[in-house]
C-alpha atoms as one frame of an Amber mdcrd trajectory, in Angstrom:
protein
   0.060   0.023  -0.021   1.063   3.573  -0.557   1.900   5.660   2.419  -0.890
   8.130   3.424   1.678  10.883   4.160   4.786  12.362   2.578   7.800  10.083
   2.575  11.336  10.938   2.131  13.826   8.305   1.168  17.641   9.022   1.578
  20.169   6.810   0.001  22.812   5.736   2.520  26.395   6.102   1.517  26.979
   2.581   2.999  25.264   1.288  -0.258  26.480   3.886  -2.728  30.022   4.099
  -1.593  32.955   2.333  -3.227  35.230   0.443  -1.020  38.859  -0.375  -1.699
  40.461  -3.761  -2.042  44.259  -3.724  -1.514  46.413  -6.862  -2.375  49.781
  -7.883  -0.897  51.353 -10.360  -3.163  54.147 -11.262  -0.856  56.752 -11.609
  -3.560  54.300 -13.059  -6.021  53.382 -11.697  -9.606  49.806 -11.337 -10.807
  49.227 -12.602 -14.309  49.023  -9.558 -16.714  45.922 -11.010 -18.226  43.822
 -10.764 -15.144  43.071  -8.237 -12.587  41.567  -8.578  -9.025  38.854  -6.272
  -8.234  40.143  -2.982  -6.651  36.834  -1.445  -5.842  33.478  -2.750  -4.896
  30.024  -1.765  -3.771  28.023  -3.413  -0.940  25.680  -5.012  -3.539  28.393
  -6.617  -5.610  29.841 -10.210  -5.154  33.574 -10.656  -5.393  35.798 -13.297
  -6.799  39.595 -13.388  -6.257  41.909 -14.789  -8.909  44.436 -17.659  -8.553
  46.480 -16.251 -11.565  49.390 -15.491  -9.323  52.804 -17.085  -9.307  55.915
 -17.121  -7.081  59.079 -18.910  -7.924  59.499 -21.981  -5.635  56.063 -21.658
  -3.974  52.491 -22.725  -4.432  49.597 -20.137  -3.866  47.225 -21.346  -1.258
  44.624 -18.631  -0.516  43.907 -14.927   0.156  43.913 -13.905   3.913  42.381
 -10.703   5.191  45.235  -8.930   7.108  43.746  -5.576   7.749  40.451  -3.771
   7.499  39.215  -0.130   7.591  35.756   0.388   9.072  32.970   2.293   7.637
  32.869   5.410   9.840  29.287   6.418   8.971  28.036   3.256  10.556  29.802
   3.485  13.832  33.111   2.399  12.511  31.776  -1.115  11.499  32.961  -3.426
   8.729  31.645  -6.655   7.510  35.115  -8.180   7.032  37.040 -10.094   9.614
  40.796 -10.105   9.990  42.181 -13.624   9.526  39.361 -14.780   7.253  40.580
 -16.677   4.185  39.199 -16.990   0.685  40.346 -19.609  -1.920  40.948 -18.473
  -5.389  37.885 -18.651  -7.639  35.586 -18.656  -4.432  32.765 -16.184  -4.783
  32.317 -13.906  -1.867  28.628 -12.881  -1.556  27.390  -9.303  -1.848  26.753
  -7.387   1.361  30.352  -6.539   2.418  31.426  -3.031   3.218  34.598  -1.508
   4.439  38.202  -1.101   2.873  40.008  -4.523   3.164  43.552  -5.633   2.597
  44.186  -9.240   1.326  47.509 -11.050   1.554  48.611 -14.056  -0.677  49.554
 -17.032   1.487  52.143 -19.398  -0.074  53.445 -22.739   0.727  57.151 -23.549
  -0.164  57.633 -26.297  -2.820  59.407 -29.406  -1.917  61.634 -31.044  -4.732
  63.308 -34.465  -5.171  67.011 -34.632  -5.869  67.849 -38.037  -7.346  71.453
 -39.304  -7.178  72.523 -41.491 -10.117  75.759 -43.216  -9.101  76.503 -43.933
 -12.843  77.994 -47.342 -12.318  78.847 -46.991  -8.732  76.830 -47.266  -5.536
  75.241 -44.532  -3.518  73.037 -44.249  -0.490  70.644 -42.667  -0.086  69.577
 -42.581  -3.782  67.348 -39.415  -3.367  66.423 -36.747  -0.898  63.789 -34.047
  -0.633  64.965 -30.480  -0.547  62.643 -27.369  -0.246  63.057 -24.414  -2.430
  65.727 -21.875  -1.427  66.797 -24.234   1.511  70.286 -25.615   2.203  70.865
 -29.056   0.541  72.294 -30.414   3.747  74.518 -33.524   3.824  75.044 -35.077
   0.430  75.961 -38.658  -0.277  79.365 -39.614  -1.529  79.211 -42.472  -4.090
  81.767 -45.043  -4.505  83.083 -47.207  -7.374  85.933 -49.770  -7.550  88.836
 -48.408  -9.581  87.535 -44.950  -9.710  87.590 -41.693  -7.733  84.513 -39.649
  -7.322  84.683 -36.302  -9.185  81.426 -34.576  -8.309  77.818 -34.572  -9.060
  76.860 -33.174 -12.500  73.700 -31.826 -13.992  73.676 -31.724 -17.779  77.330
 -32.254 -18.205  78.047 -29.280 -15.722  79.361 -29.597 -12.097  76.359 -28.813
 -10.076  76.472 -25.710  -7.940  74.754 -26.416  -4.715  74.501 -22.658  -3.918
  71.809 -22.381  -6.555  68.235 -22.806  -5.159  66.441 -25.728  -6.457  63.403
 -24.917  -8.775  62.341 -28.405  -9.947  62.941 -32.117  -9.367  66.473 -32.967
 -10.677  68.728 -35.952 -11.320  72.433 -35.609 -10.479  74.840 -37.995 -12.162
  78.170 -39.027 -10.669  81.326 -38.167 -12.503  84.276 -40.566 -12.181  87.967
 -40.571 -12.829  89.546 -43.852 -13.527  92.510 -44.756 -11.300  95.546 -45.371
 -13.353  97.141 -48.702 -12.447 100.659 -48.237 -11.242 102.995 -51.112 -11.650
 106.250 -51.788  -9.955 108.983 -54.336 -11.157 110.091 -56.742  -8.405 113.217
 -58.784  -9.006 113.534 -62.171  -7.292 116.996 -63.649  -6.858 116.992 -67.510
  -6.862 120.010 -69.769  -6.581 119.755 -70.770 -10.167 118.045 -67.801 -11.751
 116.559 -64.287 -11.470 112.991 -63.584 -12.099 111.221 -60.365 -12.635 107.486
 -59.845 -12.095 105.257 -56.611 -12.234 102.925 -55.989  -9.298 100.073 -53.410
  -8.898 100.334 -50.597  -6.457  98.738 -51.829  -3.101  98.847 -55.369  -4.309
  99.513 -57.661  -1.284 102.516 -59.985  -1.364 100.230 -62.733  -0.035  98.511
 -62.617  -3.458  99.859 -65.469  -5.663 102.451 -64.376  -8.126 103.397 -66.517
 -11.263 106.882 -66.648 -12.513 107.797 -67.473 -16.082 109.046 -70.831 -15.135
 105.984 -71.958 -13.151 103.351 -74.184 -14.511 100.308 -72.153 -14.628
């Protein structure tokens, strides 16, 4: 029914006002093809993007880290500090007050695989998180060879570089050159010469030219 007296309607600025959305990317980069909303009105629903990247990290969600109340309503706001919103989640209309959202990330874990390349190594792999120290690394062994380092794509791997993906490191080996020494044996009736390897034990059987083999 129509009112039976004059009625004055006044629009409240709470409805007509535009509120500000501020984003803290915490080292991330927003995709140039998308934009998060920077202004909104109380009657507008909101959706926050997941088109945000950060090297070595996975985006988790947006978190409200600060709010600015709407002064004309007794310094009130509909936002709650600490509330979180996943990317793509629609936030219903009805919110008011300026708000700051901060991107929350989790650091990526990566697997380093150790390929002994003909030798033996333990462990064969380890997990390393991005930008963290690699910690203790295994040293492989191989009979007749000395270990010359861990290589990635034929280049000696620099463990000061932060890991950015799963990698396989391959052991490089240097063959130990066999050093032989001549040993001369003086018998009553003859002299025999044999060659022995470095570190060969004299308990090993040595054959002479006059022996039946």
